[in-house]
CSV table of C-alpha atoms in Angstrom, one decimal:
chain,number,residue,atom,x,y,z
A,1,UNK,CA,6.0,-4.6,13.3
A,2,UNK,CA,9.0,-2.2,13.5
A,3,UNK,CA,8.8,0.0,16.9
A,4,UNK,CA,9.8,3.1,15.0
A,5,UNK,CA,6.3,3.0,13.4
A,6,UNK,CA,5.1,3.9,17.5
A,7,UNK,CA,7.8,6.0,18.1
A,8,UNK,CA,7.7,8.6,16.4
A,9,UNK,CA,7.3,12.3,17.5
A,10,UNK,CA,4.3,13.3,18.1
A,11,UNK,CA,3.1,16.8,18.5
A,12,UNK,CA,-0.4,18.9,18.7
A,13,UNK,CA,-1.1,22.1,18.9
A,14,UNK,CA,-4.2,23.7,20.8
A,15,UNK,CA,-4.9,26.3,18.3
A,16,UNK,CA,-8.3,26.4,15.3
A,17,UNK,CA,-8.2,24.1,12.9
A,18,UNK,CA,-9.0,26.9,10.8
A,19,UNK,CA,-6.2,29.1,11.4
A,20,UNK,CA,-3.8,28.3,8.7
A,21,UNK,CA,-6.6,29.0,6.3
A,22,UNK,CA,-7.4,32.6,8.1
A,23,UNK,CA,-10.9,30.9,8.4
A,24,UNK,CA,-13.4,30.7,11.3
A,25,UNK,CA,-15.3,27.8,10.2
A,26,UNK,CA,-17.6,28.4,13.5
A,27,UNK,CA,-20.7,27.1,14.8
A,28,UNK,CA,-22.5,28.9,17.5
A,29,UNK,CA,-20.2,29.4,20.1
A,30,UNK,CA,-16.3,29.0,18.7
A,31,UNK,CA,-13.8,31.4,19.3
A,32,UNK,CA,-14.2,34.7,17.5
A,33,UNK,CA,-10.3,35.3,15.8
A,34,UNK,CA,-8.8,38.6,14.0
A,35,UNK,CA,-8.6,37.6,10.0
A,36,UNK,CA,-7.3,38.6,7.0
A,37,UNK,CA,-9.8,41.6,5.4
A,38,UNK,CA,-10.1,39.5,2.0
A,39,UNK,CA,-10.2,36.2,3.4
A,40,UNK,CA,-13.4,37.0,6.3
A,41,UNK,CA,-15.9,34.1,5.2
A,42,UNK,CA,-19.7,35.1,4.2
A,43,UNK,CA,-22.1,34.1,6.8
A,44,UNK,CA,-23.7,30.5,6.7
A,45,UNK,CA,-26.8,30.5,3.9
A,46,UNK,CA,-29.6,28.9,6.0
A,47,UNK,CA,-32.4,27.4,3.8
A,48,UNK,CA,-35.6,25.9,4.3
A,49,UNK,CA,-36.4,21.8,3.0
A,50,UNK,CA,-40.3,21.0,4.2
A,51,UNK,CA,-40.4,21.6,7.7
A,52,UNK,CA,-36.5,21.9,8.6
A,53,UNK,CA,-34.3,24.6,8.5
A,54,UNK,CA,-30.6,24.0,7.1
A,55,UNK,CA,-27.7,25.8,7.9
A,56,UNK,CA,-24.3,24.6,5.5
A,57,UNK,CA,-20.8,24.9,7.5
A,58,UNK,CA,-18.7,24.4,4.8
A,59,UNK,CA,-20.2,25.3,1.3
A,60,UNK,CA,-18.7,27.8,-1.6
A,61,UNK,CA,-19.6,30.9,0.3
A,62,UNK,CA,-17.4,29.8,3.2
A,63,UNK,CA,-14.2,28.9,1.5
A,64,UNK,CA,-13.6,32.3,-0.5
A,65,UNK,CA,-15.8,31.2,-3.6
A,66,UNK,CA,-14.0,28.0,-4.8
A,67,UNK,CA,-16.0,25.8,-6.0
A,68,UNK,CA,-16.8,22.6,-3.9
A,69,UNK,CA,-19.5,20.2,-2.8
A,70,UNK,CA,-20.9,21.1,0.9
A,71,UNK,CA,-20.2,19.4,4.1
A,72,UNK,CA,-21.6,19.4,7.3
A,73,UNK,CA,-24.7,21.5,8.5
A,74,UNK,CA,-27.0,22.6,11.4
A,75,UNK,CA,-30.2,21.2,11.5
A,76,UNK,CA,-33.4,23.2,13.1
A,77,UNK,CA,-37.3,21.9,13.0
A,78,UNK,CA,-37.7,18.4,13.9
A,79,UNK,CA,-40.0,17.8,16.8
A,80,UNK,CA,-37.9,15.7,19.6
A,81,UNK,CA,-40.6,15.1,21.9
A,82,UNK,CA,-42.3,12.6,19.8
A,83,UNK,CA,-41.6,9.8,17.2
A,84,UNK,CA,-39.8,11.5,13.9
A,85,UNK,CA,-42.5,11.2,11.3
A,86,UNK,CA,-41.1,8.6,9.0
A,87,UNK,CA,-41.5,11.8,6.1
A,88,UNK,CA,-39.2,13.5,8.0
A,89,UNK,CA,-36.9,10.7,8.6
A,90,UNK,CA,-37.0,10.8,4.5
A,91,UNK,CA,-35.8,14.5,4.5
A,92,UNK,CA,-33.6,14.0,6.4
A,93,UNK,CA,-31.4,11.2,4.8
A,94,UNK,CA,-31.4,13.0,2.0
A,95,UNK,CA,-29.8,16.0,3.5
A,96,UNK,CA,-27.1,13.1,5.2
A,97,UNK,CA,-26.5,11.8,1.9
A,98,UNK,CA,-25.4,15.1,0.9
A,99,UNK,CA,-23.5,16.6,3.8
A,100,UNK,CA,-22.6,13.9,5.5
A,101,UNK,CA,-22.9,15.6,9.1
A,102,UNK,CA,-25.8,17.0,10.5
A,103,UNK,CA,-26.0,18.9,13.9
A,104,UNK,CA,-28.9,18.8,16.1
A,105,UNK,CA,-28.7,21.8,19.2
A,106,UNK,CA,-30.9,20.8,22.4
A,107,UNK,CA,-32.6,18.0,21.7
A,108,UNK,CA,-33.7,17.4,25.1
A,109,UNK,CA,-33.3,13.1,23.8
A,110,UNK,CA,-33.2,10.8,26.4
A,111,UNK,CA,-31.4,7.3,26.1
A,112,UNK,CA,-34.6,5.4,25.3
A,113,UNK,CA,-35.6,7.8,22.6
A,114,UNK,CA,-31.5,8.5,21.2
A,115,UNK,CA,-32.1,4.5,20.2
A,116,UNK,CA,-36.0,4.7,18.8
A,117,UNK,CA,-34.9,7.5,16.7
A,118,UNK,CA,-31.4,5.6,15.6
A,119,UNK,CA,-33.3,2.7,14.6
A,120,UNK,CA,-35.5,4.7,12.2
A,121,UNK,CA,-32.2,5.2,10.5
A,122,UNK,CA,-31.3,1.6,10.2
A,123,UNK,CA,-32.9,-1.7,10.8
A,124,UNK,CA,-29.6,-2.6,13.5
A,125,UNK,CA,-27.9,-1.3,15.8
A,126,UNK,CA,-24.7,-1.9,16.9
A,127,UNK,CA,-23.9,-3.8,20.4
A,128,UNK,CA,-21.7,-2.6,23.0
A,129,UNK,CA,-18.6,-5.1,23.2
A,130,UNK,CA,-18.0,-3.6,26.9
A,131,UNK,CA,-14.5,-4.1,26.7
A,132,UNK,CA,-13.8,-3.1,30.4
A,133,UNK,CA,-16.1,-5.5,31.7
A,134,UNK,CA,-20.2,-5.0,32.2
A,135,UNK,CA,-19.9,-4.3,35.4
A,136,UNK,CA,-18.2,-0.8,34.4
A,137,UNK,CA,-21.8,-0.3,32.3
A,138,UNK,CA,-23.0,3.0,34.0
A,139,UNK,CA,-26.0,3.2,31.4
A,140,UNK,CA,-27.7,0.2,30.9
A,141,UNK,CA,-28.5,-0.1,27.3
A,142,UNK,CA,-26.8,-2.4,24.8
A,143,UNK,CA,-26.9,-0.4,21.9
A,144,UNK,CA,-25.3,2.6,23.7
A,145,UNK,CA,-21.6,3.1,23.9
A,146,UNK,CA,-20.6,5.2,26.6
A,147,UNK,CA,-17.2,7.5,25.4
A,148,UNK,CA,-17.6,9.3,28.2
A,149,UNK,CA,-14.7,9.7,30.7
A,150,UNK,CA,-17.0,8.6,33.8
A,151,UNK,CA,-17.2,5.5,36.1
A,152,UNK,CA,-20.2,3.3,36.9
A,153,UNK,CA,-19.9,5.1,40.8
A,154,UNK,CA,-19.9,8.7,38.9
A,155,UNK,CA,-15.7,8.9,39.4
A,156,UNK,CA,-13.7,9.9,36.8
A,157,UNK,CA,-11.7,7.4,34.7
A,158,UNK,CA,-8.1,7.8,36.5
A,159,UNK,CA,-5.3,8.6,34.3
A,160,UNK,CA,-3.1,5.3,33.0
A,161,UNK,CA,-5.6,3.2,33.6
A,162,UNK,CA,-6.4,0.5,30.7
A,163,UNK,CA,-9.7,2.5,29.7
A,164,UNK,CA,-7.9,6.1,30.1
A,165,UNK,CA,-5.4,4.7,27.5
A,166,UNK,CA,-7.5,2.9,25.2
A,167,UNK,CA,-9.5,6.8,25.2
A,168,UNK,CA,-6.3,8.4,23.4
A,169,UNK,CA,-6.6,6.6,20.0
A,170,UNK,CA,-10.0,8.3,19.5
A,171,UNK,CA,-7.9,11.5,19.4
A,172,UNK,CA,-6.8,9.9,15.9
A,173,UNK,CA,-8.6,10.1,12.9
A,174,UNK,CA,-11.5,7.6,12.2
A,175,UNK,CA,-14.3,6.7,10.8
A,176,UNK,CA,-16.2,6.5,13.4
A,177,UNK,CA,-15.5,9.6,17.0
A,178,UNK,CA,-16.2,11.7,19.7
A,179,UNK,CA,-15.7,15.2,21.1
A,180,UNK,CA,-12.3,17.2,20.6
A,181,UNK,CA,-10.5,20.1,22.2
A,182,UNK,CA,-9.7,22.2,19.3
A,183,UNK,CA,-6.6,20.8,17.8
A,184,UNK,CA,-4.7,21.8,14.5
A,185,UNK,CA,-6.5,19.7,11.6
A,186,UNK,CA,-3.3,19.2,10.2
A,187,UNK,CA,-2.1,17.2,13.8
A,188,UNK,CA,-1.9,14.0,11.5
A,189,UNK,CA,1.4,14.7,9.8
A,190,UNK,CA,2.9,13.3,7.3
A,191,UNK,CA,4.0,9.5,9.3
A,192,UNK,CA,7.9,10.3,9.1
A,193,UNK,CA,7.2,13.2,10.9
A,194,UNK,CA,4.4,12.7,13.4
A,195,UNK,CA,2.2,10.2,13.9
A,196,UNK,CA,0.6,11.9,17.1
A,197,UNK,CA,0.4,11.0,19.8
A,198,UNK,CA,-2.5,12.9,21.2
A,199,UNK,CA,-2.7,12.0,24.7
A,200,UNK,CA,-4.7,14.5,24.5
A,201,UNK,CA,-5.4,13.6,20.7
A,202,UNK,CA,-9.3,13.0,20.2
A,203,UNK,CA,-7.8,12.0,18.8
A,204,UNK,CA,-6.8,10.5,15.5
A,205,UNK,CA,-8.8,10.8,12.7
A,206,UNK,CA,-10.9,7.7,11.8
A,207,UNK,CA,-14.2,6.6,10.7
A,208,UNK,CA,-16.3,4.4,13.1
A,209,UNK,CA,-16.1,1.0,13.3
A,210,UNK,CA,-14.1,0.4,10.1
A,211,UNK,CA,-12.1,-2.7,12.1
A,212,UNK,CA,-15.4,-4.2,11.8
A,213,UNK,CA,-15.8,-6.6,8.6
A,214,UNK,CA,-19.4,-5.6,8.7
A,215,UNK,CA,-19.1,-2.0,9.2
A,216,UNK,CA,-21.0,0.7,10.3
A,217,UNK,CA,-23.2,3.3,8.6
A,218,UNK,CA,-24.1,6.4,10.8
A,219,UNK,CA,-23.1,7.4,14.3
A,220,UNK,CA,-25.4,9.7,16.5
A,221,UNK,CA,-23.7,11.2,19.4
A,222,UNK,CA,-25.5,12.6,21.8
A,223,UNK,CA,-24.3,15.3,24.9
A,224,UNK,CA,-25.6,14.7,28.7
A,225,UNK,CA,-25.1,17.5,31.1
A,226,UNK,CA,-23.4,20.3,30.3
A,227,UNK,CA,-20.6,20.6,28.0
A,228,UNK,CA,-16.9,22.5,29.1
A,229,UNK,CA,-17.2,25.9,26.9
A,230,UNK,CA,-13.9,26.2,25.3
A,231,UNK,CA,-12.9,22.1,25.6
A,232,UNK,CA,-15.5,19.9,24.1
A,233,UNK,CA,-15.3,19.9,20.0
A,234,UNK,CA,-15.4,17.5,17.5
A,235,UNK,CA,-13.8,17.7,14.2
A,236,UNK,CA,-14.4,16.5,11.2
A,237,UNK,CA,-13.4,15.6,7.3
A,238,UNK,CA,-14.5,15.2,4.3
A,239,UNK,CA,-13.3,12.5,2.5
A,240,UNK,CA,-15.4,12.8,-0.8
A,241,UNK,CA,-14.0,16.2,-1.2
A,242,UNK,CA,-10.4,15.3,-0.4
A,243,UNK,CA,-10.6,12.0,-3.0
A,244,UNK,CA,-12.1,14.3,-6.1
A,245,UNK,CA,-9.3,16.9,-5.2
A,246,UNK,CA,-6.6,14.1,-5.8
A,247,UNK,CA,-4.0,14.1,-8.6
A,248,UNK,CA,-5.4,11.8,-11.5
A,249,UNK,CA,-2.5,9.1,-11.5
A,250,UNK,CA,-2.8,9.1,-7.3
A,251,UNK,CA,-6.8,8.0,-8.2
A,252,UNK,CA,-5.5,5.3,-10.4
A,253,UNK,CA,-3.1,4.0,-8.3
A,254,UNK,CA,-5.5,3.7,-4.9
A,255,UNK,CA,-8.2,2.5,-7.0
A,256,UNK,CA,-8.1,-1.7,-6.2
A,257,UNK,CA,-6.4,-1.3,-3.0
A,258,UNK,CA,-7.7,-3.0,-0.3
A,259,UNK,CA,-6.7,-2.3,3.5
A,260,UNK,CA,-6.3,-3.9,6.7
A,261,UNK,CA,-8.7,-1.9,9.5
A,262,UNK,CA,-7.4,-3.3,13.4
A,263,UNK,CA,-8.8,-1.4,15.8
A,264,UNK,CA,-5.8,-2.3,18.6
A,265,UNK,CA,-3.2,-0.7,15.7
A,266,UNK,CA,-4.6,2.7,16.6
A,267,UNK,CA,-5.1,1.8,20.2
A,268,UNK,CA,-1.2,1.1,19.9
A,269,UNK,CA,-0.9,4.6,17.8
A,270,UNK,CA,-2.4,6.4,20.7
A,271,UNK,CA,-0.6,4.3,23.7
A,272,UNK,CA,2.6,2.7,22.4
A,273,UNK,CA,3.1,1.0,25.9
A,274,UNK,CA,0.1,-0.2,27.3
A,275,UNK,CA,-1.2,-1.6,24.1
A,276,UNK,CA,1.9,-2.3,22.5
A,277,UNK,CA,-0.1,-6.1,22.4
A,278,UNK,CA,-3.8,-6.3,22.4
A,279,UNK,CA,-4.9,-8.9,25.2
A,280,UNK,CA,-6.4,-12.3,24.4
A,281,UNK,CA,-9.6,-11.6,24.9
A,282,UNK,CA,-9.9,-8.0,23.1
A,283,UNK,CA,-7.7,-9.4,19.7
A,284,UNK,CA,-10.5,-12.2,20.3
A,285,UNK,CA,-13.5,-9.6,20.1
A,286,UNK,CA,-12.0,-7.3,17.5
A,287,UNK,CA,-9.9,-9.3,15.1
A,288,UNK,CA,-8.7,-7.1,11.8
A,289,UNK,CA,-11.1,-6.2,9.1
A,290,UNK,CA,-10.5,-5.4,5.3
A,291,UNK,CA,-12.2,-2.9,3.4
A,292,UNK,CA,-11.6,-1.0,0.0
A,293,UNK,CA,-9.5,2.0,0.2
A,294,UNK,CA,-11.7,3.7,-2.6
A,295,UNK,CA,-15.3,3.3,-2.2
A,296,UNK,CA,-18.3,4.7,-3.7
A,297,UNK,CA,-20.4,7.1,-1.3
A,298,UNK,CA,-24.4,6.9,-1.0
A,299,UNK,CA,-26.8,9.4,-2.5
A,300,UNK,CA,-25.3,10.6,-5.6
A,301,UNK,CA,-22.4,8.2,-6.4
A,302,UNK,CA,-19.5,10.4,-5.5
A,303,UNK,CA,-16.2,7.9,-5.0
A,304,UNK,CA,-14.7,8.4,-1.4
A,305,UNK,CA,-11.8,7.4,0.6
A,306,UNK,CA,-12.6,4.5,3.4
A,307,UNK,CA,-9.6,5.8,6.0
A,308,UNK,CA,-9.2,5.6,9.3
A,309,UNK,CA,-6.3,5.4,12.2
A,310,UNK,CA,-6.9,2.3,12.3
A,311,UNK,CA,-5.8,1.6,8.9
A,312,UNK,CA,-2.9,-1.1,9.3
A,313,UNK,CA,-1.9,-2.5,6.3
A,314,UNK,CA,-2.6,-2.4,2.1
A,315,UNK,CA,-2.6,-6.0,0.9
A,316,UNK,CA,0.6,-6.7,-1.2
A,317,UNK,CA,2.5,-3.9,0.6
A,318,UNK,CA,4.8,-3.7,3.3
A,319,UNK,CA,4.1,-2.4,6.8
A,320,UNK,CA,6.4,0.7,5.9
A,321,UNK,CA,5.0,1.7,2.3
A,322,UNK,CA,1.1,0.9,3.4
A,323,UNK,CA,1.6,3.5,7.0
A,324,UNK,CA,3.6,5.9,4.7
A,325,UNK,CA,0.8,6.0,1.9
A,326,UNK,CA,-1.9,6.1,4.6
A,327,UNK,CA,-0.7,8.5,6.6
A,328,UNK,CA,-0.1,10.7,3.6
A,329,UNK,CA,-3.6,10.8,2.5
A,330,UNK,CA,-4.9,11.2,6.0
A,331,UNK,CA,-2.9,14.3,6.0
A,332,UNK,CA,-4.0,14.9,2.6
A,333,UNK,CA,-7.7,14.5,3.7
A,334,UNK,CA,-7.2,16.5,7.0
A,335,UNK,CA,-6.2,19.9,5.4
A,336,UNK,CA,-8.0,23.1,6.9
A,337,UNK,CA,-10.3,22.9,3.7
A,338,UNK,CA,-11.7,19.9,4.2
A,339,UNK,CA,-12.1,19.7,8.1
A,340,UNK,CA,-14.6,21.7,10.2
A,341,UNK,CA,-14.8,21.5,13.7
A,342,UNK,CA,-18.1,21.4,16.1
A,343,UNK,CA,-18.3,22.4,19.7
A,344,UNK,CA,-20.5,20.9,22.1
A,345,UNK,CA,-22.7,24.0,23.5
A,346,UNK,CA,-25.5,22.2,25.9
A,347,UNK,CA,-27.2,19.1,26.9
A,348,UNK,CA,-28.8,17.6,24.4
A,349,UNK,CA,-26.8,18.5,21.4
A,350,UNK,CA,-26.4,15.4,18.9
A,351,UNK,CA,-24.0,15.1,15.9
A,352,UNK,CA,-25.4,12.4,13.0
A,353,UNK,CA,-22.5,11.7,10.8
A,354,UNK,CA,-22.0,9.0,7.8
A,355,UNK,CA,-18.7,7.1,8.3
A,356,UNK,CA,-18.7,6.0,4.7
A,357,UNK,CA,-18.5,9.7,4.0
A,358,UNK,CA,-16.1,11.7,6.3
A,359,UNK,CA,-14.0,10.8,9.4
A,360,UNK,CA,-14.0,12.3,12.7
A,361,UNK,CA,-11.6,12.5,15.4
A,362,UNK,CA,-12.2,13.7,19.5
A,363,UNK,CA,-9.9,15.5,22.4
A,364,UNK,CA,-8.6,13.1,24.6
A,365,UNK,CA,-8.6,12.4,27.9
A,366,UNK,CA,-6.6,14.9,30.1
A,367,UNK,CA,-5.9,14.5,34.0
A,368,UNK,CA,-7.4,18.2,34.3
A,369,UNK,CA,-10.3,17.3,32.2
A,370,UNK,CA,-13.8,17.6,34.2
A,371,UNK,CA,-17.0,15.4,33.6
A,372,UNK,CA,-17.6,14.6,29.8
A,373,UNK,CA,-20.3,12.5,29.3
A,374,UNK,CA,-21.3,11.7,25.6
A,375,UNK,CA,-23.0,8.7,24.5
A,376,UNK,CA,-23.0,7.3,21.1
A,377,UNK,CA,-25.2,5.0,19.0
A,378,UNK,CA,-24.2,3.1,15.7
A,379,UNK,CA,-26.5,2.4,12.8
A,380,UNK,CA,-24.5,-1.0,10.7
A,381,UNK,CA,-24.4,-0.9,7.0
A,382,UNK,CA,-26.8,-2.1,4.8
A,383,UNK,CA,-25.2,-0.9,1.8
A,384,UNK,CA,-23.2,-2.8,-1.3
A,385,UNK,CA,-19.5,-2.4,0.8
A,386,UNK,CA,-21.0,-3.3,4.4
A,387,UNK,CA,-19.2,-6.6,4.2
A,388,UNK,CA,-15.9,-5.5,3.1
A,389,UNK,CA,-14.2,-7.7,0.9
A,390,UNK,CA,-14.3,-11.6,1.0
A,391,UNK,CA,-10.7,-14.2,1.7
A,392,UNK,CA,-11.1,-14.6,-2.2
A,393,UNK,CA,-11.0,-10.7,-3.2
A,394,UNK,CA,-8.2,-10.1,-0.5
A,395,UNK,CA,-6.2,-13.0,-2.0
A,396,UNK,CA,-6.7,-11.2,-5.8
A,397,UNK,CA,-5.8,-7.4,-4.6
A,398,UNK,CA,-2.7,-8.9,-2.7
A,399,UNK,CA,-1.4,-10.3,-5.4
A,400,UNK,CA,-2.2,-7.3,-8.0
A,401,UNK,CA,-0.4,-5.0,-5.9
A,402,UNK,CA,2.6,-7.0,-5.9
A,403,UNK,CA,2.4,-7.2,-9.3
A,404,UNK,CA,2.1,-3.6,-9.5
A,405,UNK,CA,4.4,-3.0,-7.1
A,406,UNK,CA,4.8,0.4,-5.2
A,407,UNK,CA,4.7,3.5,-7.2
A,408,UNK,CA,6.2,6.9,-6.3
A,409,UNK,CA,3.3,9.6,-5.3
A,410,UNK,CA,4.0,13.2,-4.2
A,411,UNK,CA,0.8,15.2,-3.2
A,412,UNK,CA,0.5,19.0,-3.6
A,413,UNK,CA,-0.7,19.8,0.1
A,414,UNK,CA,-1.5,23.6,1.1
């Protein structure tokens, strides 16, 4: 793979995501900022579905009256201190379908009841892979990933160590992510420019587990302890809005791609040097995985865009096209009106997002940094694209986008 693909400049700025838009897309507890008379959103329009009250974060009234589909929302009325009532487990899927993040404020969950409510959602559960070794497990439960920046002995992870620099590709876009400093939306520039390096980067965008061949469905991550005010956020985008708002002919041409997903390609993204090779036994765990670039999203048929950091490769491409295309769109899908951006308030706070439906990216690790502890679980796909695409469909889209070949594209970013 050419070097200059991982390095590049890369820059980030600690400023709102909303800024360039003259927008507080806020939760409880963001920054307050000075704005623009005429561009001052209308407060969220809370709403009441059975027993739960629903709170949009981005809907019409909060992007100046244009027209568009909402994403993301703040959930209020389900009862944590017992089993969700499978009714209510109903209710809300449905709203999940349709926003495709849902925010939960003090919870008061535990570990054993973060995984009974995650398996009402889904009949598995991911396993930790425990990279680093099980004898770094501080939290003793399989189906809980620990992206915290805490040692078994209660230490903090020390800066350049393997785990420290594996932490800065979740800084990158993904699908699926963690907890973010608030970071310009648009760090993800176009590749030629920036490919960031976001040491402090939640990172890049991506969606969960898309290196997986069978995929994942939801992430539910949950706060312990109390959160930084100010430094722990998580941001997110829409990636069903960002596909509708493409140019026709860009549609046509991304519609039979099919991509390479390797999880140690953004790990190299994020930490050129210490992962410039995976090692045997972590390329052994995680080999590459090959999904559909376009993809149909759950509850309601709306196409989306499966995209991630760790998006390698388009079948029949080069290296150079595929990381220029993919970067383009991840810029495309990371622009201030598609993105909104959550920060952790208290212990117990839990964020339930779709990674078929949005991406998500974190803050990274940073040697001033204090105690972060944030656990996540992973629900795995049950749906028609959980597989990915077999040897035999990856042969047939190689070859009809050589045929094709590689088309010019231009996209009108704001």
């Amino acid at each position: 793979m050419p070097s200059a693909i991982y390095s590049l400049p890369r820059v980030y700025t600690h400023r709102s995501p909303a800024a360039d838009l003259h927008l507080t897309l806020r939760l409880r507890g963001a920054e307050e900022r000075d704005q623009p008379e005429e561009h001052t959103p209308a407060a969220p329009r809370a709403f009441r579905k059975g027993t739960l009250t629903v709170t949009p974060v981005l809907d019409d009234t909060r992007m100046g009256g244009g027209l568009r589909a909402p994403f993301g929302a703040e959930v209020e009325g389900v009862d944590w201190t017992q089993p969700v009532p499978e009714e209510v487990i109903e209710q809300l899927k449905g709203l999940q379908d349709e926003y495709a993040v849902l925010i939960f404020r003090k919870t008061g969950l535990d570990n054993a009841r973060h995984v009974a409510f995650s398996q009402q959602l889904g009949q598995r559960l991911e396993i930790n892979p425990f990279f680093y070794g099980r004898e770094q497990d501080r939290i003793g439960d399989p189906y809980l990933w620990d992206v915290s920046n805490i040692n078994r002995d209660g230490t903090l992870v020390k800066p350049n160590s393997r785990r420290w620099h594996h932490s800065l590709g979740n800084a990158l876009w993904h699908t699926p992510a963690v907890c973010a400093s608030a970071l310009s939306l648009r760090m993800i520039v176009r590749m030629r420019l920036v490919i960031i390096l976001m040491i402090s980067l939640m990172t890049l965008l991506r969606q969960d587990s898309s290196y997986h061949q069978e995929r994942s469905k939801y992430s539910l991550l949950l706060s312990h302890g109390k959160p930084v005010r100010g430094g722990s956020w998580t941001h997110f985008a829409d990636t069903r809005q960002a596909y509708e708002d493409l140019p026709q002919s860009m549609k046509d041409m991304l519609e039979d791609l099919v991509v390479e997903h390797d999880l140690w390609h953004s790990r190299r993204l994020g930490s050129p040097t210490t992962f410039k090779e995976p090692l045997p036994h972590e390329r052994a765990a995680k080999p590459p995985a090959y999904h559909k670039l376009v993809q149909q999203a759950p509850g309601g048929g709306r196409k989306t865009l499966f995209l991630a950091a760790h998006a390698r490769l388009i079948l029949g491409w080069s290296l150079e096209a595929s990381q220029k295309l993919l970067w383009d769109l991840i810029e495309w899908c990371t622009q201030p009106k598609y993105v909104f951006s959550m920060e952790w308030l208290d212990g117990g706070d839990m964020v339930w997002w779709d990674n078929r439906q949005s991406m998500h990216r974190a803050n990274p690790y940073t040697e001033s940094m204090t105690a972060r502890d944030v656990r996540r679980t992973t629900v795995i796909d049950d749906g028609p694209f959980a597989w990915g695409v077999t040897e035999q469909e990856r042969t047939a889209a190689a070859e009809q986008a050589r045929e094709s070949g590689v088309r010019q594209w231009e996209l009108p970013l704001q």
